[in-house]
Short mmCIF file of N, CA and C in Angstrom, two decimals:
data_model
loop_
_atom_site.label_atom_id
_atom_site.label_comp_id
_atom_site.label_asym_id
_atom_site.label_seq_id
_atom_site.Cartn_x
_atom_site.Cartn_y
_atom_site.Cartn_z
N UNK A 1 -48.23 40.03 -55.39
CA UNK A 1 -49.16 39.04 -54.54
C UNK A 1 -47.85 38.86 -53.41
N UNK A 2 -49.00 38.44 -52.42
CA UNK A 2 -48.17 38.16 -50.90
C UNK A 2 -48.51 36.63 -50.91
N UNK A 3 -47.70 35.83 -50.86
CA UNK A 3 -47.79 34.39 -50.57
C UNK A 3 -48.63 34.33 -49.35
N UNK A 4 -47.86 35.15 -48.28
CA UNK A 4 -48.82 35.21 -46.93
C UNK A 4 -50.14 35.39 -46.91
N UNK A 5 -50.58 36.33 -47.57
CA UNK A 5 -51.79 36.66 -47.53
C UNK A 5 -52.52 35.42 -48.26
N UNK A 6 -51.92 35.21 -49.55
CA UNK A 6 -52.80 34.09 -50.15
C UNK A 6 -52.84 32.56 -49.38
N UNK A 7 -52.20 32.50 -48.29
CA UNK A 7 -51.74 31.23 -47.51
C UNK A 7 -52.94 31.51 -46.34
N UNK A 8 -52.78 32.65 -45.79
CA UNK A 8 -53.81 33.24 -44.83
C UNK A 8 -55.55 32.91 -45.10
N UNK A 9 -55.77 33.82 -46.49
CA UNK A 9 -57.33 33.57 -47.03
C UNK A 9 -57.40 31.87 -47.11
N UNK A 10 -56.33 31.36 -47.85
CA UNK A 10 -56.67 29.85 -48.28
C UNK A 10 -57.13 28.75 -46.46
N UNK A 11 -56.60 29.51 -45.83
CA UNK A 11 -57.17 28.75 -44.35
C UNK A 11 -58.48 28.96 -43.86
N UNK A 12 -58.42 30.57 -43.95
CA UNK A 12 -59.84 31.23 -43.34
C UNK A 12 -60.81 30.53 -44.24
N UNK A 13 -60.70 30.72 -45.42
CA UNK A 13 -61.94 30.28 -46.18
C UNK A 13 -62.42 28.97 -46.12
N UNK A 14 -61.77 28.13 -45.06
CA UNK A 14 -62.22 26.55 -44.61
C UNK A 14 -63.11 26.93 -43.58
N UNK A 15 -62.04 27.76 -42.26
CA UNK A 15 -62.64 28.00 -41.08
C UNK A 15 -62.59 28.98 -40.53
N UNK A 16 -62.98 29.36 -39.55
CA UNK A 16 -62.31 30.70 -38.40
C UNK A 16 -61.42 30.17 -37.41
N UNK A 17 -60.14 30.96 -37.59
CA UNK A 17 -58.70 30.56 -37.24
C UNK A 17 -58.62 31.70 -36.01
N UNK A 18 -57.61 31.53 -35.16
CA UNK A 18 -56.75 32.50 -34.39
C UNK A 18 -55.72 32.32 -35.14
N UNK A 19 -54.74 33.28 -34.78
CA UNK A 19 -53.26 33.36 -35.13
C UNK A 19 -52.40 32.48 -35.30
N UNK A 20 -52.48 31.92 -33.58
CA UNK A 20 -51.64 30.70 -33.29
C UNK A 20 -52.04 29.52 -34.20
N UNK A 21 -53.33 29.43 -34.71
CA UNK A 21 -53.98 28.00 -35.13
C UNK A 21 -53.21 28.06 -36.91
N UNK A 22 -53.24 28.96 -37.25
CA UNK A 22 -52.78 29.39 -38.79
C UNK A 22 -51.28 29.38 -38.76
N UNK A 23 -50.24 29.69 -37.59
CA UNK A 23 -48.76 29.33 -37.63
C UNK A 23 -49.00 27.83 -38.08
N UNK A 24 -49.19 27.30 -36.70
CA UNK A 24 -49.46 25.89 -36.58
C UNK A 24 -49.62 25.01 -37.83
N UNK A 25 -50.44 25.71 -38.48
CA UNK A 25 -51.04 24.74 -39.53
C UNK A 25 -50.05 24.77 -40.69
N UNK A 26 -49.41 26.22 -40.95
CA UNK A 26 -48.84 26.40 -41.82
C UNK A 26 -47.26 25.25 -41.53
N UNK A 27 -47.06 25.31 -40.53
CA UNK A 27 -45.19 24.75 -39.76
C UNK A 27 -46.08 23.20 -40.26
N UNK A 28 -46.86 22.87 -39.70
CA UNK A 28 -47.22 21.55 -39.63
C UNK A 28 -47.16 21.07 -41.32
N UNK A 29 -47.78 21.64 -42.37
CA UNK A 29 -47.51 21.73 -43.90
C UNK A 29 -46.21 21.82 -43.95
N UNK A 30 -45.57 22.03 -43.56
CA UNK A 30 -43.90 22.81 -43.97
C UNK A 30 -43.84 23.56 -45.05
N UNK A 31 -44.44 24.38 -44.69
CA UNK A 31 -44.73 25.46 -45.77
C UNK A 31 -44.00 26.67 -46.16
N UNK A 32 -43.32 26.37 -44.91
CA UNK A 32 -42.07 27.43 -45.29
C UNK A 32 -40.79 26.82 -45.89
N UNK A 33 -40.64 25.59 -46.26
CA UNK A 33 -39.59 24.81 -46.91
C UNK A 33 -40.20 24.90 -48.48
N UNK A 34 -41.22 25.23 -48.81
CA UNK A 34 -41.96 25.63 -50.14
C UNK A 34 -42.12 26.69 -50.47
N UNK A 35 -42.06 27.47 -49.96
CA UNK A 35 -42.58 29.21 -50.05
C UNK A 35 -41.40 30.02 -49.20
N UNK A 36 -41.99 31.30 -49.88
CA UNK A 36 -40.83 32.52 -48.52
C UNK A 36 -42.30 33.33 -47.82
N UNK A 37 -42.84 32.58 -46.93
CA UNK A 37 -43.65 32.81 -46.26
C UNK A 37 -43.34 33.24 -44.92
N UNK A 38 -42.83 34.05 -44.60
CA UNK A 38 -42.13 34.83 -43.19
C UNK A 38 -43.06 34.15 -42.09
N UNK A 39 -43.10 33.35 -41.24
CA UNK A 39 -44.10 32.66 -40.15
C UNK A 39 -44.11 33.71 -38.94
N UNK A 40 -42.82 34.67 -39.04
CA UNK A 40 -42.98 35.35 -38.07
C UNK A 40 -43.70 36.64 -38.12
N UNK A 41 -44.38 36.79 -39.73
CA UNK A 41 -44.82 38.05 -39.55
C UNK A 41 -46.71 37.88 -39.54
N UNK A 42 -46.91 36.67 -39.78
CA UNK A 42 -48.28 36.34 -39.65
C UNK A 42 -49.30 37.18 -38.82
N UNK A 43 -48.65 37.58 -37.54
CA UNK A 43 -49.93 38.29 -36.98
C UNK A 43 -49.81 39.73 -37.25
N UNK A 44 -48.79 40.24 -37.50
CA UNK A 44 -48.73 41.75 -38.33
C UNK A 44 -49.99 41.82 -39.64
N UNK A 45 -49.43 40.58 -40.32
CA UNK A 45 -50.16 40.57 -41.44
C UNK A 45 -51.51 40.49 -41.26
N UNK A 46 -52.04 39.92 -40.85
CA UNK A 46 -53.37 39.38 -40.07
C UNK A 46 -54.07 41.15 -39.69
N UNK A 47 -53.18 41.51 -38.77
CA UNK A 47 -53.81 42.92 -38.63
C UNK A 47 -53.88 43.99 -39.58
N UNK A 48 -52.80 43.62 -40.74
CA UNK A 48 -53.11 44.68 -41.64
C UNK A 48 -54.52 44.43 -42.89
N UNK A 49 -54.54 42.97 -43.02
CA UNK A 49 -56.00 42.43 -43.59
C UNK A 49 -57.01 42.53 -43.07
N UNK A 50 -57.26 42.49 -41.65
CA UNK A 50 -58.35 42.72 -40.88
C UNK A 50 -58.22 44.68 -41.03
N UNK A 51 -57.05 45.60 -41.28
CA UNK A 51 -57.50 46.81 -41.16
C UNK A 51 -58.21 47.22 -43.08
N UNK A 52 -57.76 46.22 -43.66
CA UNK A 52 -58.41 46.45 -45.04
C UNK A 52 -59.77 45.64 -45.42
N UNK A 53 -60.27 45.34 -44.61
CA UNK A 53 -61.65 44.34 -44.98
C UNK A 53 -61.29 43.14 -45.54
N UNK A 54 -60.26 42.48 -45.26
CA UNK A 54 -59.89 41.18 -46.30
C UNK A 54 -60.29 39.69 -45.17
N UNK A 55 -60.00 40.49 -43.67
CA UNK A 55 -60.62 39.51 -42.50
C UNK A 55 -61.08 40.17 -41.40
N UNK A 56 -61.62 39.50 -40.70
CA UNK A 56 -62.76 40.34 -39.46
C UNK A 56 -62.29 39.55 -38.35
N UNK A 57 -61.93 39.96 -37.53
CA UNK A 57 -61.86 39.54 -36.21
C UNK A 57 -63.18 39.06 -35.95
N UNK A 58 -63.72 37.84 -35.55
CA UNK A 58 -64.78 36.93 -35.15
C UNK A 58 -65.34 37.29 -33.53
N UNK A 59 -64.26 37.34 -33.09
CA UNK A 59 -64.27 36.87 -31.63
C UNK A 59 -63.07 36.83 -31.01
N UNK A 60 -62.93 36.22 -29.63
CA UNK A 60 -61.50 36.22 -28.82
C UNK A 60 -61.89 34.82 -28.34
N UNK A 61 -60.70 34.14 -28.70
CA UNK A 61 -60.97 32.83 -27.81
C UNK A 61 -60.09 32.63 -26.67
N UNK A 62 -60.48 32.19 -25.27
CA UNK A 62 -59.68 32.07 -24.23
C UNK A 62 -59.62 30.48 -24.46
N UNK A 63 -58.02 30.21 -24.20
CA UNK A 63 -57.41 29.06 -23.79
C UNK A 63 -56.26 28.68 -22.92
N UNK A 64 -56.37 28.12 -21.88
CA UNK A 64 -55.28 28.39 -20.86
C UNK A 64 -54.81 29.40 -20.32
N UNK A 65 -55.76 30.38 -20.39
CA UNK A 65 -55.80 31.77 -19.72
C UNK A 65 -55.25 32.94 -20.54
N UNK A 66 -55.14 32.05 -22.42
CA UNK A 66 -54.50 32.99 -22.98
C UNK A 66 -55.81 33.56 -24.25
N UNK A 67 -56.28 35.25 -24.38
CA UNK A 67 -57.22 35.49 -24.89
C UNK A 67 -56.30 35.74 -26.63
N UNK A 68 -57.12 34.81 -27.77
CA UNK A 68 -56.87 34.76 -28.88
C UNK A 68 -57.64 35.38 -29.99
N UNK A 69 -57.46 36.29 -30.60
CA UNK A 69 -58.51 36.99 -31.70
C UNK A 69 -58.74 35.94 -32.86
N UNK A 70 -60.02 35.58 -32.77
CA UNK A 70 -60.56 34.52 -33.96
C UNK A 70 -60.92 35.48 -34.77
N UNK A 71 -60.22 34.96 -36.27
CA UNK A 71 -60.27 35.71 -37.41
C UNK A 71 -61.19 34.81 -38.81
N UNK A 72 -61.96 35.31 -39.62
CA UNK A 72 -62.73 34.82 -40.47
C UNK A 72 -62.55 35.53 -42.04
N UNK A 73 -62.72 34.88 -42.88
CA UNK A 73 -62.51 35.88 -44.67
C UNK A 73 -63.63 36.78 -44.76
N UNK A 74 -63.77 37.60 -44.91
CA UNK A 74 -64.75 38.53 -45.36
C UNK A 74 -65.26 38.20 -46.92
N UNK A 75 -66.29 38.82 -47.77
CA UNK A 75 -67.00 38.80 -49.39
C UNK A 75 -65.39 39.28 -49.58
N UNK A 76 -64.77 40.25 -49.30
CA UNK A 76 -63.76 41.14 -49.74
C UNK A 76 -62.65 40.19 -49.69
N UNK A 77 -62.22 39.55 -49.04
CA UNK A 77 -61.52 38.80 -48.74
C UNK A 77 -61.16 37.55 -49.43
N UNK A 78 -62.50 37.10 -50.04
CA UNK A 78 -62.72 35.79 -51.03
C UNK A 78 -62.65 36.67 -52.45
N UNK A 79 -63.02 37.29 -52.41
CA UNK A 79 -62.64 38.17 -53.79
C UNK A 79 -61.27 38.21 -54.06
N UNK A 80 -60.50 38.87 -53.14
CA UNK A 80 -58.92 38.95 -53.24
C UNK A 80 -58.22 37.83 -53.45
N UNK A 81 -58.88 36.86 -52.40
CA UNK A 81 -58.32 35.23 -52.58
C UNK A 81 -58.17 34.76 -53.76
N UNK A 82 -59.37 34.80 -54.64
CA UNK A 82 -59.67 34.61 -56.02
C UNK A 82 -58.83 34.94 -56.88
N UNK A 83 -58.69 36.30 -56.88
CA UNK A 83 -57.85 37.01 -57.86
C UNK A 83 -56.51 36.71 -57.76
N UNK A 84 -55.55 36.28 -56.44
CA UNK A 84 -54.96 35.83 -56.06
C UNK A 84 -54.14 34.80 -56.87
N UNK A 85 -55.26 34.12 -56.40
CA UNK A 85 -55.23 32.47 -57.18
C UNK A 85 -55.24 32.43 -58.36
N UNK A 86 -55.63 33.45 -59.47
CA UNK A 86 -55.62 33.64 -60.64
C UNK A 86 -54.06 34.28 -60.86
N UNK A 87 -53.77 35.26 -60.30
CA UNK A 87 -52.91 35.75 -60.24
C UNK A 87 -51.06 34.74 -60.31
N UNK A 88 -51.35 34.22 -59.21
CA UNK A 88 -50.28 32.74 -59.10
C UNK A 88 -50.23 32.10 -60.31
N UNK A 89 -51.49 31.75 -60.57
CA UNK A 89 -51.37 30.43 -61.79
C UNK A 89 -51.06 31.51 -63.27
N UNK A 90 -51.17 32.65 -63.74
CA UNK A 90 -50.80 33.21 -64.52
C UNK A 90 -49.13 33.70 -64.84
N UNK A 91 -48.74 34.04 -63.66
CA UNK A 91 -47.37 34.32 -63.55
C UNK A 91 -46.31 33.51 -64.28
N UNK A 92 -45.94 34.30 -64.87
CA UNK A 92 -44.47 33.75 -65.98
C UNK A 92 -43.09 33.67 -65.26
N UNK A 93 -43.29 34.10 -64.32
CA UNK A 93 -41.38 34.30 -63.31
C UNK A 93 -41.14 33.03 -62.88
N UNK A 94 -40.55 32.37 -63.42
CA UNK A 94 -39.62 30.96 -62.49
C UNK A 94 -39.19 31.32 -61.41
N UNK A 95 -38.96 30.06 -60.68
CA UNK A 95 -38.36 30.11 -59.21
C UNK A 95 -37.52 30.75 -59.05
N UNK A 96 -37.37 32.15 -58.52
CA UNK A 96 -36.07 32.82 -58.22
C UNK A 96 -35.06 32.10 -57.08
N UNK A 97 -33.87 32.00 -57.13
CA UNK A 97 -33.26 31.02 -56.19
C UNK A 97 -32.07 31.44 -56.18
N UNK A 98 -31.69 32.50 -54.69
CA UNK A 98 -30.32 33.01 -55.13
C UNK A 98 -29.21 32.43 -55.07
N UNK A 99 -29.23 30.84 -55.19
CA UNK A 99 -27.97 30.19 -55.22
C UNK A 99 -28.06 29.79 -56.67
N UNK A 100 -28.77 30.46 -57.49
CA UNK A 100 -28.13 30.16 -59.14
C UNK A 100 -27.23 31.32 -59.22
N UNK A 101 -27.45 32.38 -58.69
CA UNK A 101 -26.00 33.51 -58.98
C UNK A 101 -24.94 33.08 -58.04
N UNK A 102 -25.11 32.69 -56.93
CA UNK A 102 -24.10 32.30 -56.34
C UNK A 102 -22.78 31.18 -57.13
N UNK A 103 -23.87 30.37 -57.91
CA UNK A 103 -22.70 29.19 -58.53
C UNK A 103 -22.39 29.79 -59.61
N UNK A 104 -22.88 30.93 -60.49
CA UNK A 104 -22.10 31.86 -61.42
C UNK A 104 -20.91 32.40 -60.80
N UNK A 105 -20.74 32.76 -59.54
CA UNK A 105 -19.92 33.11 -59.28
C UNK A 105 -19.00 32.12 -58.23
N UNK A 106 -19.18 30.65 -58.08
CA UNK A 106 -18.13 30.02 -57.68
C UNK A 106 -16.66 29.79 -58.02
N UNK A 107 -16.41 30.38 -58.88
CA UNK A 107 -15.21 30.52 -59.52
C UNK A 107 -14.11 31.23 -58.58
N UNK A 108 -14.60 32.10 -57.74
CA UNK A 108 -14.11 32.89 -56.69
C UNK A 108 -13.65 32.58 -55.37
N UNK A 109 -14.37 31.92 -55.36
CA UNK A 109 -13.97 31.00 -54.07
C UNK A 109 -12.66 29.75 -54.08
N UNK A 110 -11.78 29.33 -53.05
CA UNK A 110 -10.82 28.33 -53.41
C UNK A 110 -11.20 27.19 -53.79
N UNK A 111 -10.82 26.20 -54.28
CA UNK A 111 -11.54 24.87 -54.74
C UNK A 111 -11.97 24.69 -53.46
N UNK A 112 -11.12 24.07 -52.39
CA UNK A 112 -11.82 23.57 -50.98
C UNK A 112 -12.73 23.86 -50.55
N UNK A 113 -12.69 25.60 -50.32
CA UNK A 113 -13.95 26.20 -49.89
C UNK A 113 -15.33 25.75 -50.92
N UNK A 114 -15.12 25.43 -51.85
CA UNK A 114 -16.06 25.55 -52.78
C UNK A 114 -16.87 23.79 -52.58
N UNK A 115 -16.23 23.26 -52.82
CA UNK A 115 -16.48 21.76 -52.43
C UNK A 115 -17.20 21.63 -50.77
N UNK A 116 -16.46 22.07 -50.28
CA UNK A 116 -17.10 21.99 -48.91
C UNK A 116 -18.61 23.07 -48.82
N UNK A 117 -18.79 23.64 -49.29
CA UNK A 117 -20.13 24.74 -49.67
C UNK A 117 -21.20 23.34 -50.25
N UNK A 118 -20.80 23.58 -51.32
CA UNK A 118 -21.43 21.99 -52.40
C UNK A 118 -21.73 20.99 -51.11
N UNK A 119 -20.85 20.23 -50.58
CA UNK A 119 -21.22 19.08 -49.84
C UNK A 119 -22.25 19.68 -48.27
N UNK A 120 -22.04 21.00 -48.27
CA UNK A 120 -22.97 21.35 -47.20
C UNK A 120 -24.44 21.49 -47.72
N UNK A 121 -24.22 22.08 -49.04
CA UNK A 121 -25.61 22.07 -49.64
C UNK A 121 -26.38 20.74 -50.17
N UNK A 122 -25.90 19.87 -49.94
CA UNK A 122 -26.16 17.95 -50.76
C UNK A 122 -26.45 17.87 -49.20
N UNK A 123 -25.77 18.24 -47.86
CA UNK A 123 -26.36 17.80 -46.80
C UNK A 123 -27.69 18.43 -46.27
N UNK A 124 -28.21 19.58 -46.72
CA UNK A 124 -29.13 20.23 -46.63
C UNK A 124 -30.37 19.66 -47.46
N UNK A 125 -29.94 19.54 -48.71
CA UNK A 125 -30.88 19.08 -49.61
C UNK A 125 -31.89 17.19 -48.66
N UNK A 126 -30.40 16.71 -48.50
CA UNK A 126 -31.01 15.77 -48.43
C UNK A 126 -31.68 15.22 -46.68
N UNK A 127 -31.49 16.60 -45.90
CA UNK A 127 -32.17 16.37 -45.07
C UNK A 127 -33.78 17.31 -45.01
N UNK A 128 -33.72 17.89 -46.08
CA UNK A 128 -34.98 18.41 -46.53
C UNK A 128 -36.29 17.46 -47.08
N UNK A 129 -35.24 16.82 -47.94
CA UNK A 129 -36.09 15.37 -48.70
C UNK A 129 -36.34 14.44 -47.30
N UNK A 130 -36.10 14.38 -46.46
CA UNK A 130 -36.12 13.21 -45.30
C UNK A 130 -37.38 14.11 -44.56
N UNK A 131 -37.42 15.31 -44.57
CA UNK A 131 -38.56 16.06 -44.20
C UNK A 131 -39.99 16.18 -44.87
N UNK A 132 -39.68 16.34 -46.28
CA UNK A 132 -40.93 16.77 -46.98
C UNK A 132 -41.39 14.91 -47.34
N UNK A 133 -42.16 14.77 -46.79
CA UNK A 133 -42.69 13.64 -46.99
C UNK A 133 -44.24 13.62 -47.33
N UNK A 134 -44.71 12.74 -48.10
CA UNK A 134 -46.35 13.40 -48.50
C UNK A 134 -47.10 12.79 -47.11
N UNK A 135 -46.66 12.15 -46.11
CA UNK A 135 -47.07 11.72 -44.96
C UNK A 135 -46.41 11.94 -43.66
N UNK A 136 -47.15 12.87 -42.18
CA UNK A 136 -46.56 13.17 -41.50
C UNK A 136 -46.36 12.04 -40.54
N UNK A 137 -45.46 12.20 -39.54
CA UNK A 137 -44.59 11.34 -38.49
C UNK A 137 -45.67 10.02 -38.10
N UNK A 138 -47.20 10.59 -38.28
CA UNK A 138 -48.18 9.21 -37.52
C UNK A 138 -48.52 8.53 -38.93
N UNK A 139 -47.77 8.81 -40.03
CA UNK A 139 -48.46 7.76 -41.38
C UNK A 139 -49.37 8.22 -42.10
N UNK A 140 -50.34 9.11 -41.86
CA UNK A 140 -51.35 9.78 -42.36
C UNK A 140 -50.73 10.77 -43.43
N UNK A 141 -51.74 10.57 -44.55
CA UNK A 141 -51.33 11.27 -45.25
C UNK A 141 -51.63 12.94 -45.56
N UNK A 142 -50.49 13.31 -46.14
CA UNK A 142 -50.97 15.19 -45.79
C UNK A 142 -51.89 15.42 -46.47
N UNK A 143 -52.81 15.92 -46.47
CA UNK A 143 -53.84 16.36 -47.13
C UNK A 143 -54.68 17.42 -46.57
N UNK A 144 -53.86 18.18 -45.08
CA UNK A 144 -54.69 19.33 -44.74
C UNK A 144 -55.51 20.10 -45.28
N UNK A 145 -55.49 21.66 -44.48
CA UNK A 145 -56.59 22.26 -45.34
C UNK A 145 -56.14 23.00 -46.37
N UNK A 146 -55.14 22.80 -47.08
CA UNK A 146 -54.53 22.99 -48.68
C UNK A 146 -54.56 22.05 -49.30
N UNK A 147 -55.94 21.56 -50.32
CA UNK A 147 -56.25 20.64 -51.02
C UNK A 147 -55.42 20.48 -51.99
N UNK A 148 -54.49 21.14 -52.39
CA UNK A 148 -53.20 20.53 -53.05
C UNK A 148 -51.95 20.60 -52.41
N UNK A 149 -51.72 20.23 -51.03
CA UNK A 149 -50.68 19.84 -50.22
C UNK A 149 -49.91 18.33 -50.53
N UNK A 150 -50.57 17.55 -51.23
CA UNK A 150 -49.96 16.30 -51.34
C UNK A 150 -49.38 16.65 -52.91
N UNK A 151 -50.09 17.21 -53.78
CA UNK A 151 -49.47 17.55 -55.00
C UNK A 151 -48.19 18.92 -55.19
N UNK A 152 -48.32 19.78 -54.11
CA UNK A 152 -47.28 20.69 -54.06
C UNK A 152 -46.10 19.88 -53.06
N UNK A 153 -46.49 18.90 -52.01
CA UNK A 153 -45.54 18.13 -51.59
C UNK A 153 -44.80 17.06 -52.41
N UNK A 154 -45.49 16.48 -53.41
CA UNK A 154 -44.64 15.76 -54.45
C UNK A 154 -44.33 16.60 -55.49
N UNK A 155 -44.25 17.34 -55.83
CA UNK A 155 -43.48 18.66 -56.41
C UNK A 155 -42.10 18.73 -56.07
N UNK A 156 -42.28 19.16 -54.74
CA UNK A 156 -41.22 19.71 -54.19
C UNK A 156 -40.38 18.66 -53.89
N UNK A 157 -40.82 17.23 -53.72
CA UNK A 157 -39.79 16.24 -53.38
C UNK A 157 -39.18 16.01 -54.90
N UNK A 158 -39.62 16.16 -56.16
CA UNK A 158 -39.13 15.80 -56.71
C UNK A 158 -37.93 16.76 -57.19
N UNK A 159 -38.05 18.34 -56.92
CA UNK A 159 -37.36 19.33 -57.46
C UNK A 159 -36.33 18.95 -56.25
N UNK A 160 -36.43 18.74 -55.03
CA UNK A 160 -34.97 18.59 -54.29
C UNK A 160 -34.42 17.10 -54.63
N UNK A 161 -35.00 16.31 -55.31
CA UNK A 161 -34.39 15.05 -55.92
C UNK A 161 -33.42 15.69 -57.12
N UNK A 162 -34.17 16.35 -57.61
CA UNK A 162 -33.39 16.99 -59.39
C UNK A 162 -32.14 18.05 -58.28
N UNK A 163 -32.43 18.56 -57.72
CA UNK A 163 -31.33 19.56 -56.96
C UNK A 163 -30.59 18.63 -56.50
N UNK A 164 -30.63 17.72 -55.92
CA UNK A 164 -29.46 16.14 -55.32
C UNK A 164 -28.82 16.12 -56.45
N UNK A 165 -28.93 15.69 -57.39
CA UNK A 165 -28.54 15.00 -58.72
C UNK A 165 -27.81 16.27 -59.66
N UNK A 166 -28.16 17.31 -59.36
CA UNK A 166 -27.56 18.64 -60.03
C UNK A 166 -26.31 18.94 -59.03
N UNK A 167 -26.46 18.70 -57.60
CA UNK A 167 -25.38 19.03 -56.74
C UNK A 167 -24.41 18.06 -56.95
N UNK A 168 -24.62 16.41 -56.98
CA UNK A 168 -23.65 15.66 -57.33
C UNK A 168 -22.97 15.95 -58.31
N UNK A 169 -23.54 16.15 -59.46
CA UNK A 169 -22.59 16.38 -60.55
C UNK A 169 -22.14 17.53 -60.46
N UNK A 170 -22.19 18.61 -59.80
CA UNK A 170 -21.65 19.92 -59.87
C UNK A 170 -20.41 19.42 -58.80
N UNK A 171 -20.76 18.75 -57.92
CA UNK A 171 -19.58 18.33 -56.66
C UNK A 171 -18.07 17.43 -57.73
N UNK A 172 -18.80 16.52 -58.62
CA UNK A 172 -17.71 16.02 -59.15
C UNK A 172 -16.97 16.87 -60.19
N UNK A 173 -17.70 17.58 -60.77
CA UNK A 173 -17.01 18.59 -61.61
C UNK A 173 -16.01 19.74 -60.73
N UNK A 174 -16.60 19.91 -59.74
CA UNK A 174 -15.43 20.83 -58.69
C UNK A 174 -14.32 19.96 -58.35
N UNK A 175 -14.62 18.80 -57.99
CA UNK A 175 -13.46 18.11 -57.78
C UNK A 175 -12.44 17.35 -58.67
N UNK A 176 -12.83 17.34 -59.98
CA UNK A 176 -12.14 17.13 -60.84
C UNK A 176 -11.47 18.60 -62.13
N UNK A 177 -11.73 19.33 -61.51
CA UNK A 177 -11.21 20.84 -61.90
C UNK A 177 -11.70 20.60 -63.24
N UNK A 178 -13.06 20.26 -63.61
CA UNK A 178 -13.78 20.86 -64.79
C UNK A 178 -13.99 21.91 -64.89
N UNK A 179 -14.56 22.41 -66.17
CA UNK A 179 -15.30 23.65 -66.44
C UNK A 179 -16.77 23.66 -65.60
N UNK A 180 -17.38 24.60 -65.35
CA UNK A 180 -18.56 24.43 -65.11
C UNK A 180 -19.61 24.51 -65.90
#
């Protein structure tokens, strides 16, 4: 199952959009922080999905001298979307995080480097916590085209807060030379 396809079809089931609108919507919802959707590949994915009959070009929108293909979801795309949603919910795979593997090998690094890497990760997570808010910069509650975006944002913030606590504990253990 492709997260990219799932996101594209989810947006297109609400309304017809061109690729740039899809990209901007996903960026606005901070989807790149809580998914593995490579935003740079959206246009290629739209082209593939069009060839496969999941989406179709509805027309061309010209704005500021730029022509943009507008896409809509097909019946085949709606069926595929429903199956992807079901597949995602049935998945038993835990969230794969390469960091987990790196932690198991933390002992191969000098202590000062390990400490700096943990502190750097703490800074990254702190910044992510500041970015992932249930509301946008204007104070409006995020509830964009993804109906569960507030639920996902809330879950992701809880994940980040748990990671922050875990990192601080890890930092203290490494500082004190305790076993991991």
